[in-house]
XYZ file of C-alpha atoms in Angstrom:
602
model
C 79.337 115.271 59.146
C 77.452 118.136 57.688
C 77.633 121.293 60.072
C 74.846 122.729 61.842
C 72.376 124.985 61.170
C 73.942 128.593 61.637
C 70.692 130.955 63.140
C 72.065 134.574 62.172
C 68.624 136.303 63.237
C 67.548 134.849 66.660
C 65.384 136.690 67.814
C 63.463 135.819 64.182
C 64.050 132.428 64.638
C 62.389 132.799 68.440
C 59.311 134.324 67.179
C 58.859 131.877 64.024
C 59.702 128.746 65.191
C 62.388 128.333 63.152
C 64.115 125.032 64.844
C 62.045 122.809 67.233
C 65.061 122.639 69.279
C 65.198 126.526 69.991
C 63.463 127.529 73.560
C 62.151 130.337 74.736
C 61.805 129.167 78.533
C 64.039 129.971 81.257
C 64.976 129.490 84.942
C 66.684 131.583 88.180
C 67.791 130.514 91.131
C 69.448 131.456 93.932
C 72.473 129.589 94.209
C 74.056 129.623 97.517
C 77.697 128.744 98.580
C 76.737 128.848 102.415
C 74.280 126.979 104.592
C 73.101 130.376 105.562
C 70.200 130.968 102.663
C 69.327 133.991 104.213
C 70.863 136.345 101.084
C 69.475 133.481 98.502
C 66.160 134.438 99.202
C 66.460 138.062 99.343
C 66.690 138.069 95.238
C 69.206 140.814 94.679
C 69.318 142.115 91.182
C 72.967 143.818 90.937
C 72.513 144.634 87.732
C 69.406 146.687 86.484
C 70.573 146.484 82.832
C 70.230 142.361 82.971
C 67.129 142.075 84.130
C 65.666 145.212 82.262
C 67.461 142.458 79.039
C 65.678 139.697 80.503
C 62.248 140.966 80.721
C 62.817 142.076 76.899
C 63.786 138.666 76.052
C 60.597 137.098 77.303
C 58.425 139.513 75.779
C 56.896 141.374 79.189
C 57.696 144.941 76.831
C 55.322 144.518 74.389
C 52.123 144.208 76.508
C 49.887 142.232 74.196
C 48.478 140.841 76.696
C 48.374 142.841 78.693
C 44.123 142.812 79.817
C 42.687 140.135 81.592
C 39.516 138.192 80.524
C 36.435 138.889 81.939
C 33.466 136.840 80.223
C 34.082 134.740 77.147
C 30.717 133.391 75.071
C 31.006 130.367 72.752
C 29.149 128.298 70.606
C 29.678 124.623 70.698
C 27.673 121.930 67.941
C 27.584 118.872 69.793
C 26.222 115.491 67.148
C 26.118 111.966 68.660
C 27.496 109.534 65.881
C 24.651 107.462 64.565
C 26.072 105.035 61.707
C 28.548 102.401 62.375
C 30.768 100.371 60.119
C 32.427 97.263 60.761
C 35.837 97.027 59.157
C 34.870 96.643 55.120
C 31.635 95.407 55.814
C 28.133 96.807 55.167
C 27.180 100.061 57.716
C 24.028 100.311 59.662
C 22.859 102.267 62.586
C 24.935 102.176 66.076
C 22.842 101.699 68.633
C 22.171 103.571 71.248
C 21.825 100.775 74.091
C 24.974 100.270 74.632
C 28.708 101.474 74.721
C 30.626 101.693 71.678
C 33.569 98.858 72.838
C 30.586 96.291 72.869
C 29.870 97.393 69.749
C 33.019 96.905 68.093
C 34.588 94.191 70.121
C 32.389 91.798 69.839
C 32.450 88.950 68.420
C 29.914 85.797 67.570
C 30.578 82.872 70.076
C 31.548 79.695 68.323
C 29.263 77.160 69.539
C 30.725 74.300 66.767
C 34.120 73.383 65.439
C 33.462 72.094 62.253
C 31.660 68.788 63.084
C 32.769 68.895 67.348
C 30.059 70.538 69.570
C 31.410 72.755 72.414
C 30.450 76.078 74.401
C 27.849 73.388 76.176
C 27.775 75.617 79.161
C 26.200 77.797 76.871
C 23.778 74.574 74.934
C 22.995 73.328 78.756
C 22.082 77.598 80.136
C 19.457 77.925 77.615
C 18.055 74.190 77.468
C 17.595 75.217 81.597
C 15.666 78.510 80.774
C 13.632 76.909 78.345
C 11.986 74.274 80.780
C 11.741 76.670 83.377
C 9.419 78.866 81.225
C 7.659 75.700 80.216
C 7.527 74.365 83.927
C 6.272 78.279 84.916
C 3.869 78.579 82.676
C -0.217 77.822 83.989
C -1.174 76.399 80.801
C 1.652 74.056 80.546
C 2.909 73.547 83.448
C 0.267 69.987 83.908
C 1.198 68.224 80.168
C 4.560 66.166 80.639
C 6.752 67.459 78.303
C 9.939 68.132 79.192
C 11.272 64.648 78.578
C 10.286 65.095 74.517
C 12.752 68.259 74.616
C 15.349 66.406 76.232
C 14.697 63.366 73.810
C 14.224 65.947 70.420
C 17.164 67.702 71.208
C 19.574 65.503 72.929
C 23.236 65.712 74.467
C 24.882 62.466 73.458
C 26.704 60.453 74.918
C 30.388 60.692 73.557
C 32.168 56.895 72.459
C 35.280 56.446 74.084
C 36.131 53.777 70.944
C 35.656 56.755 68.221
C 38.548 58.584 67.253
C 35.519 61.557 66.195
C 34.726 61.715 69.798
C 38.765 62.217 71.191
C 37.826 65.737 72.286
C 35.382 64.855 74.707
C 36.433 62.040 76.206
C 41.221 62.406 76.920
C 40.466 65.601 79.370
C 38.228 63.481 82.437
C 36.733 66.723 83.418
C 35.004 66.889 79.884
C 34.287 63.199 79.774
C 32.753 63.410 83.740
C 30.647 66.205 82.761
C 29.571 64.946 79.070
C 28.526 62.043 81.902
C 26.700 64.284 84.282
C 24.560 65.478 80.965
C 24.085 63.097 78.559
C 20.131 61.684 78.713
C 19.913 64.323 81.163
C 19.501 67.256 79.576
C 18.318 69.183 76.607
C 20.736 70.940 74.116
C 19.025 74.510 74.378
C 20.811 76.123 71.581
C 19.602 73.343 69.086
C 16.781 74.274 69.860
C 17.813 78.116 69.169
C 18.912 77.226 66.083
C 15.379 76.038 65.056
C 13.447 78.672 66.366
C 15.645 81.361 64.681
C 15.268 78.817 60.939
C 11.449 79.861 61.535
C 10.624 76.710 63.015
C 7.599 76.026 66.065
C 8.653 75.250 69.316
C 6.002 73.259 69.003
C 7.268 71.095 65.988
C 7.784 67.457 66.889
C 5.913 67.603 70.234
C 3.022 65.152 70.558
C -0.378 65.368 73.150
C -0.326 69.009 72.149
C -4.182 70.954 71.958
C -4.602 74.102 69.533
C -4.164 75.970 73.163
C -1.526 75.226 73.924
C 0.325 76.181 70.412
C 0.343 79.967 70.745
C 1.716 79.576 74.128
C 5.016 77.255 73.619
C 5.136 79.896 70.213
C 5.225 82.342 72.804
C 7.693 81.460 74.641
C 9.885 80.641 72.019
C 9.981 84.088 71.337
C 10.445 85.358 74.824
C 13.674 82.594 74.968
C 15.108 84.143 71.495
C 15.206 87.626 73.083
C 16.154 86.229 76.558
C 19.157 84.622 74.921
C 20.390 87.751 72.480
C 19.952 90.225 75.171
C 22.119 87.924 77.455
C 25.772 87.986 75.287
C 25.620 91.382 73.165
C 26.573 89.350 69.693
C 26.769 90.569 66.101
C 24.448 91.113 63.508
C 26.935 90.645 60.294
C 30.401 90.943 59.843
C 32.554 91.344 63.412
C 35.199 94.357 63.387
C 38.262 92.001 63.702
C 41.054 91.561 60.628
C 41.901 88.659 61.604
C 44.100 89.411 58.909
C 45.874 92.019 60.720
C 45.089 90.824 64.547
C 43.353 94.252 65.831
C 39.890 95.994 65.136
C 39.270 98.247 62.426
C 35.303 100.116 62.369
C 34.424 103.577 61.152
C 31.538 105.369 62.499
C 29.703 108.774 61.543
C 28.303 112.051 62.516
C 26.428 114.393 60.877
C 28.488 117.427 60.244
C 28.263 120.415 62.026
C 28.549 122.472 58.775
C 26.406 120.042 57.386
C 26.856 116.755 55.202
C 28.896 113.926 57.084
C 32.003 113.288 59.031
C 33.665 109.694 59.122
C 35.321 108.501 61.672
C 37.918 105.355 61.372
C 39.753 103.433 63.895
C 42.523 101.974 61.341
C 44.092 99.921 64.449
C 42.453 99.420 68.054
C 44.096 96.415 69.216
C 40.820 96.226 72.206
C 40.945 97.020 75.453
C 40.314 100.591 76.078
C 38.547 103.182 73.301
C 39.392 106.793 73.617
C 39.147 109.610 71.218
C 42.666 109.067 70.066
C 42.000 105.470 68.090
C 40.173 107.519 65.454
C 41.019 109.401 62.805
C 39.539 111.196 60.319
C 38.098 109.260 56.830
C 37.664 111.080 53.923
C 36.283 107.710 51.891
C 33.143 106.581 51.084
C 29.784 107.956 53.362
C 27.991 105.591 55.930
C 24.641 107.224 55.478
C 25.133 109.588 58.965
C 23.008 112.718 58.061
C 20.333 112.824 60.655
C 19.738 116.959 61.666
C 22.052 117.791 63.991
C 21.167 119.038 67.936
C 21.205 122.552 68.465
C 24.429 123.999 69.643
C 25.057 124.537 73.254
C 25.319 128.647 73.759
C 27.018 129.752 77.268
C 28.736 132.562 78.609
C 31.256 131.952 81.779
C 33.418 133.535 83.228
C 37.221 132.500 82.482
C 39.652 130.890 85.573
C 42.991 130.623 85.448
C 45.243 127.619 85.466
C 46.335 127.138 88.798
C 49.005 124.262 89.746
C 51.617 122.901 91.809
C 55.800 124.791 91.041
C 53.713 126.821 88.357
C 56.315 130.599 88.295
C 53.858 133.570 90.360
C 52.591 136.154 88.619
C 54.717 138.522 91.660
C 59.006 138.402 90.978
C 59.271 138.682 94.812
C 57.629 136.094 96.055
C 58.833 132.453 97.185
C 57.520 130.281 94.937
C 56.344 126.530 95.932
C 59.196 124.252 96.293
C 57.686 121.207 96.196
C 57.713 121.129 92.418
C 61.584 121.116 91.005
C 61.351 121.065 87.470
C 65.491 122.173 87.704
C 65.304 118.255 87.823
C 63.501 117.138 84.788
C 65.829 116.837 81.955
C 64.260 116.156 79.145
C 66.032 114.947 75.831
C 66.313 117.328 72.545
C 63.658 114.900 71.042
C 61.757 114.075 73.771
C 59.041 116.433 72.585
C 56.610 115.794 75.506
C 58.475 116.902 78.315
C 59.657 119.765 76.376
C 55.946 120.997 75.422
C 54.932 120.764 78.995
C 58.437 122.857 80.522
C 57.544 125.514 78.144
C 54.092 124.796 79.528
C 54.771 124.909 82.601
C 57.626 127.850 83.109
C 56.861 130.685 80.381
C 53.182 130.494 79.172
C 51.486 128.949 82.654
C 50.482 132.397 84.010
C 48.566 133.426 80.460
C 46.313 130.331 80.436
C 42.590 130.466 81.507
C 40.355 127.577 81.269
C 36.216 127.710 80.537
C 33.816 125.479 82.047
C 32.078 123.542 79.316
C 29.867 120.220 79.813
C 29.943 118.028 76.814
C 27.379 114.896 76.853
C 29.029 112.357 76.210
C 28.838 110.094 73.079
C 29.343 112.926 70.916
C 31.111 115.025 68.240
C 31.754 118.329 69.140
C 33.243 121.585 67.610
C 33.620 125.092 68.951
C 32.015 127.605 66.541
C 32.106 130.125 67.546
C 34.573 131.643 70.688
C 34.574 135.767 71.683
C 35.826 136.783 75.251
C 35.464 140.141 76.419
C 39.052 141.815 78.625
C 38.882 144.445 81.147
C 39.259 146.871 78.886
C 36.076 145.837 77.419
C 37.651 144.765 74.117
C 35.971 141.615 72.642
C 38.785 139.548 70.639
C 37.587 136.647 68.017
C 39.470 133.721 68.836
C 40.240 131.098 66.236
C 41.505 127.671 66.557
C 44.995 127.679 67.145
C 45.047 123.886 65.454
C 43.982 125.716 61.978
C 45.494 124.781 58.664
C 47.565 122.922 57.138
C 47.089 119.235 58.529
C 50.567 117.966 56.932
C 51.902 121.463 58.097
C 54.214 119.706 61.157
C 54.612 123.491 62.923
C 51.125 123.346 63.630
C 50.451 122.615 67.290
C 46.975 120.751 68.241
C 45.955 118.753 71.722
C 43.409 116.518 71.699
C 42.453 116.812 68.023
C 41.570 114.593 65.348
C 44.719 113.295 62.033
C 42.886 112.930 58.675
C 43.966 109.907 57.064
C 46.201 109.879 54.327
C 48.871 112.311 53.117
C 47.029 114.896 51.458
C 47.262 118.765 52.125
C 43.362 119.300 53.690
C 42.462 121.593 56.449
C 43.298 120.348 59.788
C 40.012 119.402 61.987
C 39.752 121.095 64.906
C 36.771 118.773 66.679
C 36.566 116.823 69.976
C 35.278 113.777 69.843
C 34.081 112.588 72.844
C 32.714 108.189 72.149
C 30.404 106.547 73.982
C 32.417 103.850 75.975
C 32.261 103.818 79.972
C 35.202 104.132 82.008
C 35.446 100.607 83.193
C 35.338 96.932 81.815
C 35.318 93.851 83.797
C 37.483 90.645 82.230
C 36.001 87.384 82.229
C 39.235 84.035 82.003
C 40.713 84.106 79.410
C 39.407 81.582 76.987
C 41.376 81.623 74.187
C 46.247 83.091 74.365
C 47.495 82.373 71.200
C 51.082 84.008 70.939
C 52.630 84.451 67.885
C 56.621 84.507 68.525
C 58.963 83.978 65.489
C 61.425 80.896 65.254
C 64.725 81.982 63.052
C 66.292 78.537 63.886
C 63.277 77.589 61.922
C 62.500 79.868 60.072
C 59.146 80.001 61.333
C 56.219 81.851 63.000
C 54.880 79.846 65.831
C 51.021 80.444 67.084
C 51.617 78.950 70.403
C 47.933 77.892 71.656
C 48.861 78.357 75.629
C 44.774 78.568 76.723
C 42.608 76.753 74.484
C 38.151 76.385 75.284
C 37.368 72.814 75.874
C 33.517 71.319 74.908
C 32.507 72.680 78.199
C 33.250 76.208 77.746
C 36.487 76.491 80.212
C 39.753 77.678 79.424
C 43.021 75.745 80.053
C 46.054 75.463 79.130
C 47.001 74.152 75.746
C 50.148 72.631 76.512
C 47.564 69.949 78.618
C 44.792 69.669 76.373
C 47.481 68.219 73.755
C 49.343 66.029 75.697
C 45.998 64.496 76.701
C 44.778 63.917 73.796
C 48.228 62.574 72.514
C 47.657 60.164 75.120
C 44.510 59.386 74.467
C 45.019 58.499 70.235
C 47.622 56.101 71.777
C 45.251 53.870 73.569
C 43.006 53.866 70.667
C 45.960 53.407 68.405
C 48.644 51.570 69.609
C 51.897 51.831 68.168
C 53.663 48.545 67.401
C 56.471 47.144 69.574
C 59.304 47.675 68.290
C 62.313 45.461 66.723
C 66.014 44.645 67.582
C 67.237 47.477 65.599
C 69.957 46.714 63.186
C 72.225 49.479 63.463
C 72.950 51.655 67.095
C 71.805 54.604 65.233
C 68.299 55.667 63.521
C 67.793 58.078 60.579
C 65.041 60.951 61.861
C 63.374 62.716 59.080
C 61.802 64.815 61.462
C 60.953 64.880 65.009
C 57.754 65.744 67.209
C 57.070 69.167 68.975
C 54.122 69.752 71.217
C 50.990 69.686 69.190
C 49.807 72.897 70.869
C 52.206 74.578 68.187
C 50.480 75.602 64.658
C 53.336 76.478 62.022
C 52.823 79.786 59.826
C 55.236 80.071 56.847
C 56.553 82.779 54.899
C 55.394 83.482 51.756
C 55.505 85.701 48.365
C 52.199 88.362 48.633
C 50.283 87.447 44.765
C 51.508 89.253 42.698
C 54.972 90.580 44.449
C 57.794 89.355 44.513
C 59.224 91.143 47.668
C 56.241 91.773 50.320
C 55.785 88.520 53.035
C 53.024 86.908 54.298
C 52.666 84.380 56.835
C 50.251 80.894 55.663
C 48.741 79.066 57.998
C 50.434 75.779 57.941
C 49.850 72.488 59.247
C 52.487 69.663 61.296
C 51.225 65.686 60.656
C 49.956 64.447 63.793
C 52.623 62.230 65.805
C 49.711 58.865 65.536
C 48.316 58.333 62.507
C 50.225 61.835 60.625
C 47.458 63.468 59.513
C 47.649 67.558 60.254
C 47.246 69.013 63.491
C 43.926 71.216 63.310
C 43.827 74.347 65.762
C 42.072 74.237 68.927
C 40.812 78.148 69.101
C 39.114 79.747 67.005
C 41.499 82.937 66.873
C 43.819 80.375 64.606
C 40.851 78.408 63.116
C 40.053 81.673 60.949
C 38.664 79.619 57.266
C 39.282 76.123 58.461
C 36.626 74.923 58.404
C 35.272 76.015 55.183
C 39.331 74.882 53.610
C 40.075 78.670 53.199
C 44.009 79.854 53.986
C 44.337 82.356 56.302
C 47.010 84.791 56.035
C 48.758 87.267 58.189
C 51.166 90.218 57.288
C 54.370 89.508 58.108
C 54.697 93.129 59.939
C 52.306 92.183 62.512
C 54.297 89.792 64.736
C 57.364 92.132 65.121
C 60.829 90.368 66.659
C 58.978 90.742 70.070
C 56.204 89.037 68.772
C 52.510 89.893 69.729
C 49.533 87.726 72.061
C 45.756 87.800 71.635
C 43.886 86.274 74.133
C 39.596 86.165 73.753
C 37.234 86.597 76.490
C 33.737 87.655 78.045
C 33.502 91.395 78.986
C 31.445 92.739 81.435
C 29.893 95.954 81.875
C 26.718 98.515 82.259
C 25.143 101.729 80.863
C 24.355 104.533 81.652
C 20.679 103.570 82.232
C 21.991 100.480 83.906
C 21.437 97.975 81.642
C 24.196 95.156 81.762
C 26.191 94.355 78.551
C 28.094 91.400 77.888
C 30.043 90.602 74.596
C 33.158 88.363 73.749
C 35.714 89.728 72.372
C 39.749 89.584 70.920
C 42.575 91.603 72.842
C 46.518 92.068 71.468
C 48.816 92.837 73.458
C 53.097 92.643 72.981
C 54.847 89.236 73.182
C 58.216 88.706 75.075
C 60.380 88.042 72.674
C 61.620 84.714 70.600
C 61.834 81.726 71.204
C 62.388 77.923 69.796
C 60.372 75.242 69.326
C 62.444 72.723 68.475
C 62.423 71.197 65.724
C 64.903 69.812 64.189
C 65.341 67.281 60.460
C 68.022 64.825 59.464
C 69.033 64.008 62.633
C 70.711 60.482 64.251
C 69.258 58.845 67.265
C 69.942 56.028 69.506
C 68.548 53.343 69.114
C-alpha cells in the first residue's frame, strides 16, 4: 500500500491547488454546553492571536480584492447556427422556423412494413382532407368525382382466409376499422405519393373539362403543402443512429473571429436538449460562414450575489440559520458539492453578477470585459476557463469541451441552443426493451408496444398472441396420435413472438470486439422466422440487410427505446409536430425461458 503524499509547504500547496482534496474553507460556530445561548451569541474572542492567524490564513491581509466594482463594460459576440448535419449525412441549412429538437429528433413516418400498409389513420386523414378540398371548390363541387378518387385510390378489404392479411385481420379492433372504411374512403397517402412522384391530381379522373385541371392541380399543391406542414419529417437522412441507439448531429455557425465553429452532439438520447449535449468538433466544416451580426456592447452596474445562508460581510452579525451548511457532508470525490461549499463559505461575498440579455439560439463569446472599481482603477478580466482544454486543473462552468484528446485551446463560449422549454409527448407507439439474458447468452429485443395498422400502439404480447391464434385457425395442427413413450424429446421450446433475439458476433477484422446482430426464431406454426413488428427493430429488414447494435449500448441494466409523437410551439406561435425516438434506462436482466434438448411429458 502506497503512503499518502506528504505536503512539505502547505501555503504553496494551497495557493497552487496542487492537491484537490485540500480545502481552504472552514466555518466558525458557537457550541454552547448549556441551554442558555446568550454567551454563545456573543462570539467572544479569547485569543486575539488566533483571530489574526485566521485572517491571515483566509488572505484578508493581502487586500488584493479591496476595491468593489462600480461599472463593467463588456462586448459579446453572438452568432446563430445556420447549418445542420444529421450524423454522417449531408449538411444543409438549419431551419429557423422550428426548434432544434424537432430538427434533430424527427424521423420519417412509416406508411408500410414491406408490402403491408400501415398508418391508416394518416392515410384516411389525407384522403378526408382531399375530398373536403374538392367539395369546397366552387368549380369542382358540381362534378361527381369524389367516388372516382375513392375507386382510384382504394382501401382494400383484407381477406380473412389469407395469411398475408393476418396483421389487419387478427386483431378485432383493426379488422372492424378496416371493414368500416374499405370501399367507402380513399387512401390519401397513395394520392400524395402520386403527386410527389410528378403525377397530377386529374390523372385517371373522367368527365373533366380543361378549366377543371388547373383547379385540381392547385388543390394538389395545397394538399402536399398541408401534409408536409402537418408533421415535420426529414427530407434526407435523419439523425437517429440505430447502431448506437441515440441521435448524432452537428450544427455550425460563423466563429466570432471568423471561420466556422462546429458543435456536435455525439450522444443525444432524445427528450431534453441543452448546451451540455454539444462539444466543439474540430472535424470538417459544414459551410456555416454567413456574416456575423454586430457584437453587443453594454455598460452595466454589477450587483453582489445574494442567497440564503451566505456569510455576512461583517463578523459581528448573526447569520441566517435557515440554511445549515454544516449538515452537508460531501465525500472526497463529490466534486460538485465541494465546489458548491467552497463558493458558499469562502468566496460567496466576492461574487458579482452582470445583466446580459442574449437572444435564444446563438453561440455567444465574450470578446472583452473591463471593470472599474471604487478607486477608479480599470481591470481587464480574462476568462477563468482559458488555457489548455486537457488541463485537469482548469476551472470552467457552462463551457463546451473539445472532441479528442489533443492539446488545444479551451473554448470559452456559451451556446444557447434554439430549443423550447416544454414539449408535449403523445402516447407511445413503439416500446422496445433491450435486456440481457445470461442463461441463453443472448440479448432480447422485447417489443412491449407495437404499432398496429390503424396507427395506435398496443401491447406487443397481446398482438403476438392474437396473430398466433389467427394463424392456428388458418393452419390447424394435426391431431396428436397415441404416444409411443411417456416422454418425448423437444429440441427447442417456443417463446412469445414479440421477443426478437440479438446474438453476439465478432466485429469484422477484430477477434476481441463483439457486436450484437439481430437474429430470428422460427414461428410456432410453420417455422418461418418471426418478423419484428416495430420500426426500431426492422432496421434494414425490408431491404434484406443485417442489423447490428454495439455491444456496449446494452448494459447490465438494459435499455429502453420508445417512439411517440411530440408537439410544441415555436416563438412565433407556430405548432410543430414530429415523430421521435427516445432512449431510457432499463430495469435489469431478464430470462425468456428459452431451453434446448428437453424431455416433455406426453
